[in-house]
Structures are given as C-alpha cells and as structure tokens.
Coordinates of C-alpha atoms in Angstrom, one line a residue:
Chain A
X1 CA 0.0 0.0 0.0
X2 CA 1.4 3.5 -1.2
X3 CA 1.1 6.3 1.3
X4 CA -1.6 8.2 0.5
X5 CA -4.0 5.0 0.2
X6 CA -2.4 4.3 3.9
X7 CA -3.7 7.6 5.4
X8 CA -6.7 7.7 3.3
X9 CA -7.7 4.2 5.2
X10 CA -6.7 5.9 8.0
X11 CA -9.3 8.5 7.6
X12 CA -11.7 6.6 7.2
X13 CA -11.4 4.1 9.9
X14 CA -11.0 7.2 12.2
X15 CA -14.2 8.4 11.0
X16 CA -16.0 5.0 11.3
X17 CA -14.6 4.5 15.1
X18 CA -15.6 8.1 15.9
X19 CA -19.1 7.0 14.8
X20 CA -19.2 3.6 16.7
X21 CA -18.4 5.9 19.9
X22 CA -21.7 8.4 19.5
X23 CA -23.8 4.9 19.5
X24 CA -21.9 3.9 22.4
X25 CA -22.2 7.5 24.1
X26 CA -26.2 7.4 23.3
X27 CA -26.4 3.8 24.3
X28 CA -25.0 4.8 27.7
X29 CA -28.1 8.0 27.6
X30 CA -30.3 5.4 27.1
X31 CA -29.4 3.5 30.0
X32 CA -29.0 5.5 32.6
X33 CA -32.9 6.8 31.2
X34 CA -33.7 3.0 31.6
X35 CA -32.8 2.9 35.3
X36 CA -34.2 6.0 36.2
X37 CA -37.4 5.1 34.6
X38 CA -37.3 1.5 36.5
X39 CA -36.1 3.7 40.2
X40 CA -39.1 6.2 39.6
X41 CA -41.5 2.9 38.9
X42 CA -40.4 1.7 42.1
X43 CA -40.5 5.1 44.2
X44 CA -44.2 5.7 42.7
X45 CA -46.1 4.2 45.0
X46 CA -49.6 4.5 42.6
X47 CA -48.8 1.6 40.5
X48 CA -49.4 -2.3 41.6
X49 CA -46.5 -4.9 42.5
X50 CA -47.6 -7.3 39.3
X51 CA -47.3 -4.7 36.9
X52 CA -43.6 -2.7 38.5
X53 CA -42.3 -5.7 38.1
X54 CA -42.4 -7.5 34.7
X55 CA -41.9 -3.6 33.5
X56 CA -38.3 -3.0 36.1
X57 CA -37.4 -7.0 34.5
X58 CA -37.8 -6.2 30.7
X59 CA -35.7 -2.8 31.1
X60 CA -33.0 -4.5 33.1
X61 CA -32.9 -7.2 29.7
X62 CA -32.9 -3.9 27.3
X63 CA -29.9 -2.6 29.5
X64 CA -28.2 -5.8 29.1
X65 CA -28.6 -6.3 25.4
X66 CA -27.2 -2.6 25.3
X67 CA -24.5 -3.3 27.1
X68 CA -23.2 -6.7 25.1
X69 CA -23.8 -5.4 21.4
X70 CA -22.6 -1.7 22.3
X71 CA -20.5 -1.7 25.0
X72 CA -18.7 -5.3 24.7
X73 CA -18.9 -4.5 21.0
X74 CA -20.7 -7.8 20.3
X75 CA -22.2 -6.0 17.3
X76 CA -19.4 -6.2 15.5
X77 CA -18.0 -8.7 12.8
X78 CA -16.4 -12.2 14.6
X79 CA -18.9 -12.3 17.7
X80 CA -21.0 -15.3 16.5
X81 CA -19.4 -18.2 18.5
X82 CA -18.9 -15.9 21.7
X83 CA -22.6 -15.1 21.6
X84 CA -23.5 -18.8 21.4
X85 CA -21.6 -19.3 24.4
X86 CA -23.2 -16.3 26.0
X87 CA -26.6 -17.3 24.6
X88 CA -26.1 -21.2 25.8
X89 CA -25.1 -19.8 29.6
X90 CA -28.2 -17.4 29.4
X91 CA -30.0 -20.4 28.9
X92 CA -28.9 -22.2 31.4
X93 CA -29.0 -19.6 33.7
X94 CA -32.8 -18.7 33.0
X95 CA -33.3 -23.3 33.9
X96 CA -31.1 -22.5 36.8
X97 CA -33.7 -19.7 38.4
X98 CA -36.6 -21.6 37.1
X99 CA -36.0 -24.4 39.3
X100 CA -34.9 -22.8 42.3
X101 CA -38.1 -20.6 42.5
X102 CA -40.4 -23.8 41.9
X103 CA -38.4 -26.6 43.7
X104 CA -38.0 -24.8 47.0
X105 CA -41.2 -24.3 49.2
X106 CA -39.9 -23.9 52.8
Chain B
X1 CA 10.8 -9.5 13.8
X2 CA 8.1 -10.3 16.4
X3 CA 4.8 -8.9 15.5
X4 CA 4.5 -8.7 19.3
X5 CA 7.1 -6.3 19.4
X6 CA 6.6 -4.2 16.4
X7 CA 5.9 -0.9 16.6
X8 CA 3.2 0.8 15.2
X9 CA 1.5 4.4 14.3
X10 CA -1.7 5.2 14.0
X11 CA -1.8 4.4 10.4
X12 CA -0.3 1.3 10.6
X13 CA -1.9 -0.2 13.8
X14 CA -4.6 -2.6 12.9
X15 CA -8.6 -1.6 13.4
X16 CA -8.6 -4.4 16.0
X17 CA -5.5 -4.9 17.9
X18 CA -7.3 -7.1 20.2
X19 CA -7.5 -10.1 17.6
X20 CA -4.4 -9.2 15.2
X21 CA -2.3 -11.5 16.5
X22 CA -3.3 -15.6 17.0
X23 CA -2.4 -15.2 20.8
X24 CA -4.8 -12.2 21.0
X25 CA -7.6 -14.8 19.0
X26 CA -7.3 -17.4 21.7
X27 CA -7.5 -14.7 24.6
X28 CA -10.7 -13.0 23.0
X29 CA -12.4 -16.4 22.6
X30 CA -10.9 -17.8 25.5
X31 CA -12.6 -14.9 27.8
X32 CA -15.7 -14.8 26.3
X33 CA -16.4 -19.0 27.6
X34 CA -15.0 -17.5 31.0
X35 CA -18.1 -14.8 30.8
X36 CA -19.9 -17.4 29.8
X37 CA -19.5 -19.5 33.0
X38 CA -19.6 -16.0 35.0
X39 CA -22.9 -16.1 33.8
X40 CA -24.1 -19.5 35.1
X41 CA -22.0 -18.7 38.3
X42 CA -24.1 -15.5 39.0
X43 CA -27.4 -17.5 38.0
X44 CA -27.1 -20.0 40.7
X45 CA -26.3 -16.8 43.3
X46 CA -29.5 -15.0 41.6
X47 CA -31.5 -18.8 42.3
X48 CA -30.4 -19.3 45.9
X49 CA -30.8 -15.5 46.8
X50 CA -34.3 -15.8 45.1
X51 CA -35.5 -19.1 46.7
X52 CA -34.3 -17.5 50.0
X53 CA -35.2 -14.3 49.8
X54 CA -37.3 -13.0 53.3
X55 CA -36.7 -16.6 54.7
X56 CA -35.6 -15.8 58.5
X57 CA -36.3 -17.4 61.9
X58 CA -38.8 -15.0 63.2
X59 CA -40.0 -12.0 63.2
X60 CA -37.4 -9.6 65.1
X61 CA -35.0 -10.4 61.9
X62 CA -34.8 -7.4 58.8
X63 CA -36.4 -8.2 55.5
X64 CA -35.3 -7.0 52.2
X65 CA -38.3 -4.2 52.3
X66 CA -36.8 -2.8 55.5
X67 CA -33.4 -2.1 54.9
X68 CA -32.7 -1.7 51.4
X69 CA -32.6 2.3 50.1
X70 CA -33.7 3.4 46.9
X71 CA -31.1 6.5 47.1
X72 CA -27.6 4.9 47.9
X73 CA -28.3 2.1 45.3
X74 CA -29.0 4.8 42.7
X75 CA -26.1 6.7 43.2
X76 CA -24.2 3.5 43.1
X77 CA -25.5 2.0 39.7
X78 CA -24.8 5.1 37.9
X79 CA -21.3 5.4 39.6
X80 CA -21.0 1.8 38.0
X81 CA -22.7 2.6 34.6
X82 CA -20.9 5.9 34.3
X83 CA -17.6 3.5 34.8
X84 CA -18.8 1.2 32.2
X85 CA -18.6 4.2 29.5
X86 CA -15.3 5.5 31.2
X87 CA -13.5 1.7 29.9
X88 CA -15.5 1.9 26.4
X89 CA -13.8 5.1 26.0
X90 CA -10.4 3.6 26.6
X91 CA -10.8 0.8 24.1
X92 CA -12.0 3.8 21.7
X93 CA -8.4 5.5 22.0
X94 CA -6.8 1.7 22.2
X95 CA -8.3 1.3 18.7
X96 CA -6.9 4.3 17.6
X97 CA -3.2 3.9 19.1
X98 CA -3.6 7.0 21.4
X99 CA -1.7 5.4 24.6
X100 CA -1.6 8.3 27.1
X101 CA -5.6 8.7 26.8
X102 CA -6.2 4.7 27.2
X103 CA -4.5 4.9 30.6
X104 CA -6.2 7.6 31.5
X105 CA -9.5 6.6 30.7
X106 CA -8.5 3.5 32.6
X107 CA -7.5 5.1 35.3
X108 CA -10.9 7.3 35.6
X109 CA -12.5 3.7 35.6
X110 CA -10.5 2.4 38.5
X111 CA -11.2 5.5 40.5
X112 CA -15.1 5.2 39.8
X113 CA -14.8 1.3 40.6
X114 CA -13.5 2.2 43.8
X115 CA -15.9 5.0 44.7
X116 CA -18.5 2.1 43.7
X117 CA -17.1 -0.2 46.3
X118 CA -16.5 2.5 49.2
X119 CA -20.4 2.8 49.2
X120 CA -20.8 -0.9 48.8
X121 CA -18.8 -1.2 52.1
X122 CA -20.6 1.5 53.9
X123 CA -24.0 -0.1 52.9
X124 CA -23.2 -3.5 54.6
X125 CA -21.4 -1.6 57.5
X126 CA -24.4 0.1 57.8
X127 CA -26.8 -3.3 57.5
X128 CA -24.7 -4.9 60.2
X129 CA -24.5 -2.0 62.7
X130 CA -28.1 -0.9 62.4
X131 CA -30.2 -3.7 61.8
X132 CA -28.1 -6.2 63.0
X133 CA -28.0 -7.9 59.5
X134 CA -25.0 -10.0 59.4
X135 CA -23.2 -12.9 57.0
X136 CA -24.9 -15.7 59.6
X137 CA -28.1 -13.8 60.9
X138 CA -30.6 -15.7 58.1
X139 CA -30.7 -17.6 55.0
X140 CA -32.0 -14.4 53.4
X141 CA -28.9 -12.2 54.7
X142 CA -26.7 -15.3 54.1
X143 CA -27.8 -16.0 50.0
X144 CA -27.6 -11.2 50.1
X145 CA -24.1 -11.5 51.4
X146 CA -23.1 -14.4 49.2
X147 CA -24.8 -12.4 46.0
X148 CA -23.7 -8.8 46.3
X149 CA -20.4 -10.1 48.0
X150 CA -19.2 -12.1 45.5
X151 CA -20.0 -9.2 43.0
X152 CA -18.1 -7.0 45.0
X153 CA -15.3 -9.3 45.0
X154 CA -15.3 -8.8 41.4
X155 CA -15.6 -5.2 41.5
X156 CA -12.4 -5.4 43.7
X157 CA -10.2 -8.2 41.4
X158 CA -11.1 -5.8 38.6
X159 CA -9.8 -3.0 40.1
X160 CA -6.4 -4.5 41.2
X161 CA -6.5 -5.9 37.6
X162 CA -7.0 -2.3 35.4
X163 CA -4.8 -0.6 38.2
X164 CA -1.7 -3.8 37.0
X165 CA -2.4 -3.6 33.6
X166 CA -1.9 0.4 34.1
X167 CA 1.3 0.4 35.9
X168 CA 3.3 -2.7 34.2
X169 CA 2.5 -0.9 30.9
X170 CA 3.4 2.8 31.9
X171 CA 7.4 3.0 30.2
X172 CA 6.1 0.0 27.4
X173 CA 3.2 1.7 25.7
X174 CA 0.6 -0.1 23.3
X175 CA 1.9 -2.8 21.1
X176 CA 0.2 -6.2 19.9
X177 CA 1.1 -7.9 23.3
X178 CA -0.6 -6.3 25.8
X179 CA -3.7 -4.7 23.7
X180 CA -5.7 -7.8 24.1
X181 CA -4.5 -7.7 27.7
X182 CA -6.6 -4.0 27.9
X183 CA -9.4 -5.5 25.6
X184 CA -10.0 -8.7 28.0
X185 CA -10.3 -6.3 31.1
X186 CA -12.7 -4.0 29.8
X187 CA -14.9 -6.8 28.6
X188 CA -14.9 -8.1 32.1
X189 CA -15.6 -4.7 33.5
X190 CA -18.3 -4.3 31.5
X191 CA -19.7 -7.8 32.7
X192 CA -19.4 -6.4 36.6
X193 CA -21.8 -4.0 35.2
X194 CA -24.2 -6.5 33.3
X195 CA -24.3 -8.3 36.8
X196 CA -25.0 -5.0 38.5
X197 CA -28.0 -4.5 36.1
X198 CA -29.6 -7.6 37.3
X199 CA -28.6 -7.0 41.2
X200 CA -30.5 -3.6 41.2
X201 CA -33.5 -5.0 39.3
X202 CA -33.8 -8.2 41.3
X203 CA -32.3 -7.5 44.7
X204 CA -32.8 -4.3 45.4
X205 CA -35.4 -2.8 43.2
X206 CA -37.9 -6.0 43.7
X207 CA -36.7 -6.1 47.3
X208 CA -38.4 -2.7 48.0
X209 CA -41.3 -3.9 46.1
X210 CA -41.7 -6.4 49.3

C-alpha cells in the first residue's frame, strides 16, 4: 500500500470508530434513562406490585442487550461463537432460576 | 521480527488490535467462555438469593423491604454505569493507538470502581450496625451477602486488575502484546456491570417492592 492510500484508510477508519463511539455515548443515555425510569416505577407508589415488576425485569434485559452489542462490542464482525456461548449460559442460567423458584417451598 | 514487538502508528496499527495476532484470537475467545461460566456462576447466586429471599427465623430479623434504600443504590448503579462508558472510552483511544488517553480513561475507571465499592462497604457496615443484618443472621442475609459479595469481589479483582495492567504498561506503551490484555479487562468490567444490572433490578429494586 502506497502512502496516500495508507492515510486515506486511515481517515476513514478514524471516522468509522468516531461513529461507533456516538452509538456507544447514546447507548450509555439510554441506560442511565432506563434505570431511572425503572427507580421512579419503584419510588411511585400508585402503581401495583404485578405490573412494577415484569416492566423493572424487561428494562434490566434492554440494559443488558445494550451493554453486550454496544458496549462489549458484540455488534461487530467475529462475535458469532462468543454469543452462542453467552446465549447457551443465558439459557442455562434462565433453567437454573426456574427451578430454584419452583423446587424450593420452605 | 516479532509482530509482538513491532511498533506501530496510527496508520499502521490494525482496526482491531485485540485479535491481530493468534495469541490475541485465543485470549478473546478464550474470555468470552469465561463470561460465559460467569454467567451461570451468577445465575445459581441469583436462584439461591431468590428461593431464599425474606426466609428468617422470626420476626425480630430485617427483611429485604426494610433495609434496602432506593437512594444509595442509585447513586451506586450510575457510579457503575458511568464506569462502564469510562473503559468503552479507553478501548475507543486503544483502537486508535492513542496510549496516554487509554490509561487515563483506565484510570478514571478504576477510581469510579472504587468510589463504587466504598459505598458498597458503607452499605453492609451500615446493615450490620443498624439492623443487626450480618453474613450468619438468616438464610435471606446469608444468600444477600453471598450475591452482592461475590459481585463486590469482582468489582475489587477488577480493580487490582486495570490498576496492574496500568502500571506494568506505563514505560512500554501499546503494542500487539498487551492490547488484548486491555481489551479482556474491559470486557470483564463491563460484565461487573451486566451483573449490577440484574442485582439492582432483582435485589434491590424487587426487594423494596416487598
């Protein structure tokens, strides 16, 4: 590669990470909107129990998600056997709660 | 010569450093299993704490709607989230061979992660002193202790781990070897985090839900 196609791919990669940090920036906006949405749910005390808590559950997924694909960067090229390991645990972690909420009555 | 040793500039560092050389391939895949048994490791804390959760002898013993506090664990999950962007940061300048502003974005993240686990030891000095909540007092406090405790422990092994990475890199600056090395920690600071998500929704947040 001759110089000037060296700094030009420079440029651009710049450019590209430059725009893979404003997701990551508005990602993290998101998130900390997330949990104060899911603290305010909480602190209100107008709303019922069954319906705080499916709600506070799905953000705290959302956050996650957020924080694997943007944050761990699991949106980018390569990430497909990582994320069936991570997939594979979630599942086993999910049959793991399961069965200790329903197996244990004392 | 070594591709471990070369050095670099900005135009010629690769996009991602972390996986440019085969040792860095094995250390990336390598880690993410480790998360991956993190995860099932922290599910089985989440099922014992959950089965458990309110269990004590009788009634003069704290449940989780007593003690917890919706303020302190605020100001703690976005000290923790607002570290979380602090390391994405420093893999942003690792990317782009800027050295000086990877270590300090590092080192913003070790001093958040530390503010984190300062309140994290006032809360359970402040559980055990005022509501008599100890390791031993319940099964509830016992499975709280063993959940949030062994996520502080993490908090604390990351911390010694950024603060390592930091100081045995200082004179060498970034090259192939220890970029991975950088990459692997963040990725495990950013799982603390993903762990904290689920502690404040679960624990603490469902716990003042009663």
């Amino acid at each position: 590669m001759n110089n000037h196609e060296l700094k030009a791919q420079y440029e651009y990669r710049k450019r590209k990470s430059a725009e893979g940090m404003k997701n990551q920036f508005i990602s993290f906006i998101l998130m900390i909107f997330l949990t104060l949405v899911a603290f305010l749910a909480v602190g209100y005390d107008g709303f019922p129990k069954t319906f705080v808590i499916p709600i506070i559950l799905l953000l705290a997924c959302v956050q996650v998600i957020f924080q694997l694909y943007y944050f761990m960067h699991a949106s980018e090229k390569g990430h497909g056997m990582v994320m069936l390991f991570m997939y594979s645990a979630i599942f086993v972690a999910f049959i793991t709660v399961l069965c200790f909420m329903t197996i244990i009555w004392w | 010569m070594n591709l471990l040793d070369q050095k670099f500039t900005p135009q010629t560092w690769p996009e991602h450093p972390e996986t440019a050389t085969h040792e860095g391939k094995n250390k990336f895949i390598g880690f993410w299993l480790f998360l991956a048994g993190e995860t099932v490791l922290f599910a089985s804390l989440f099922a014992t704490y959950l089965a458990l959760k309110d269990s004590v002898p009788n009634s003069e013993h704290a449940l989780a709607a007593d003690i917890y506090s919706l303020e302190l664990v605020f100001i703690m999950t976005a000290i923790l989230l607002t570290s979380s962007l602090t390391s994405v940061y420093a893999i942003y300048h690792m990317r782009n061979y800027n050295f000086k502003q990877m270590q300090l974005w590092f080192f913003i993240t070790v001093l958040l992660g530390a503010s984190f686990l300062a309140l994290e030891i006032y809360e359970f000095n402040h559980y055990v002193h005022h509501y008599n909540f100890t390791f031993s007092s319940s099964a509830f406090s016992s499975a709280y202790y063993t959940l949030v405790g062994t996520h502080g422990a993490h908090v604390c092994f990351g911390l010694g781990w950024i603060l390592a990475l930091i100081f045995r890199n200082q004179k060498r600056g970034l090259n192939l070897y220890n970029a991975p090395k950088y990459y692997v920690a963040s990725l495990y600071w950013h799982f603390i985090d993903v762990v904290w998500v689920f502690i404040f929704t679960v624990v603490y947040l469902m716990g003042i839900l009663g």
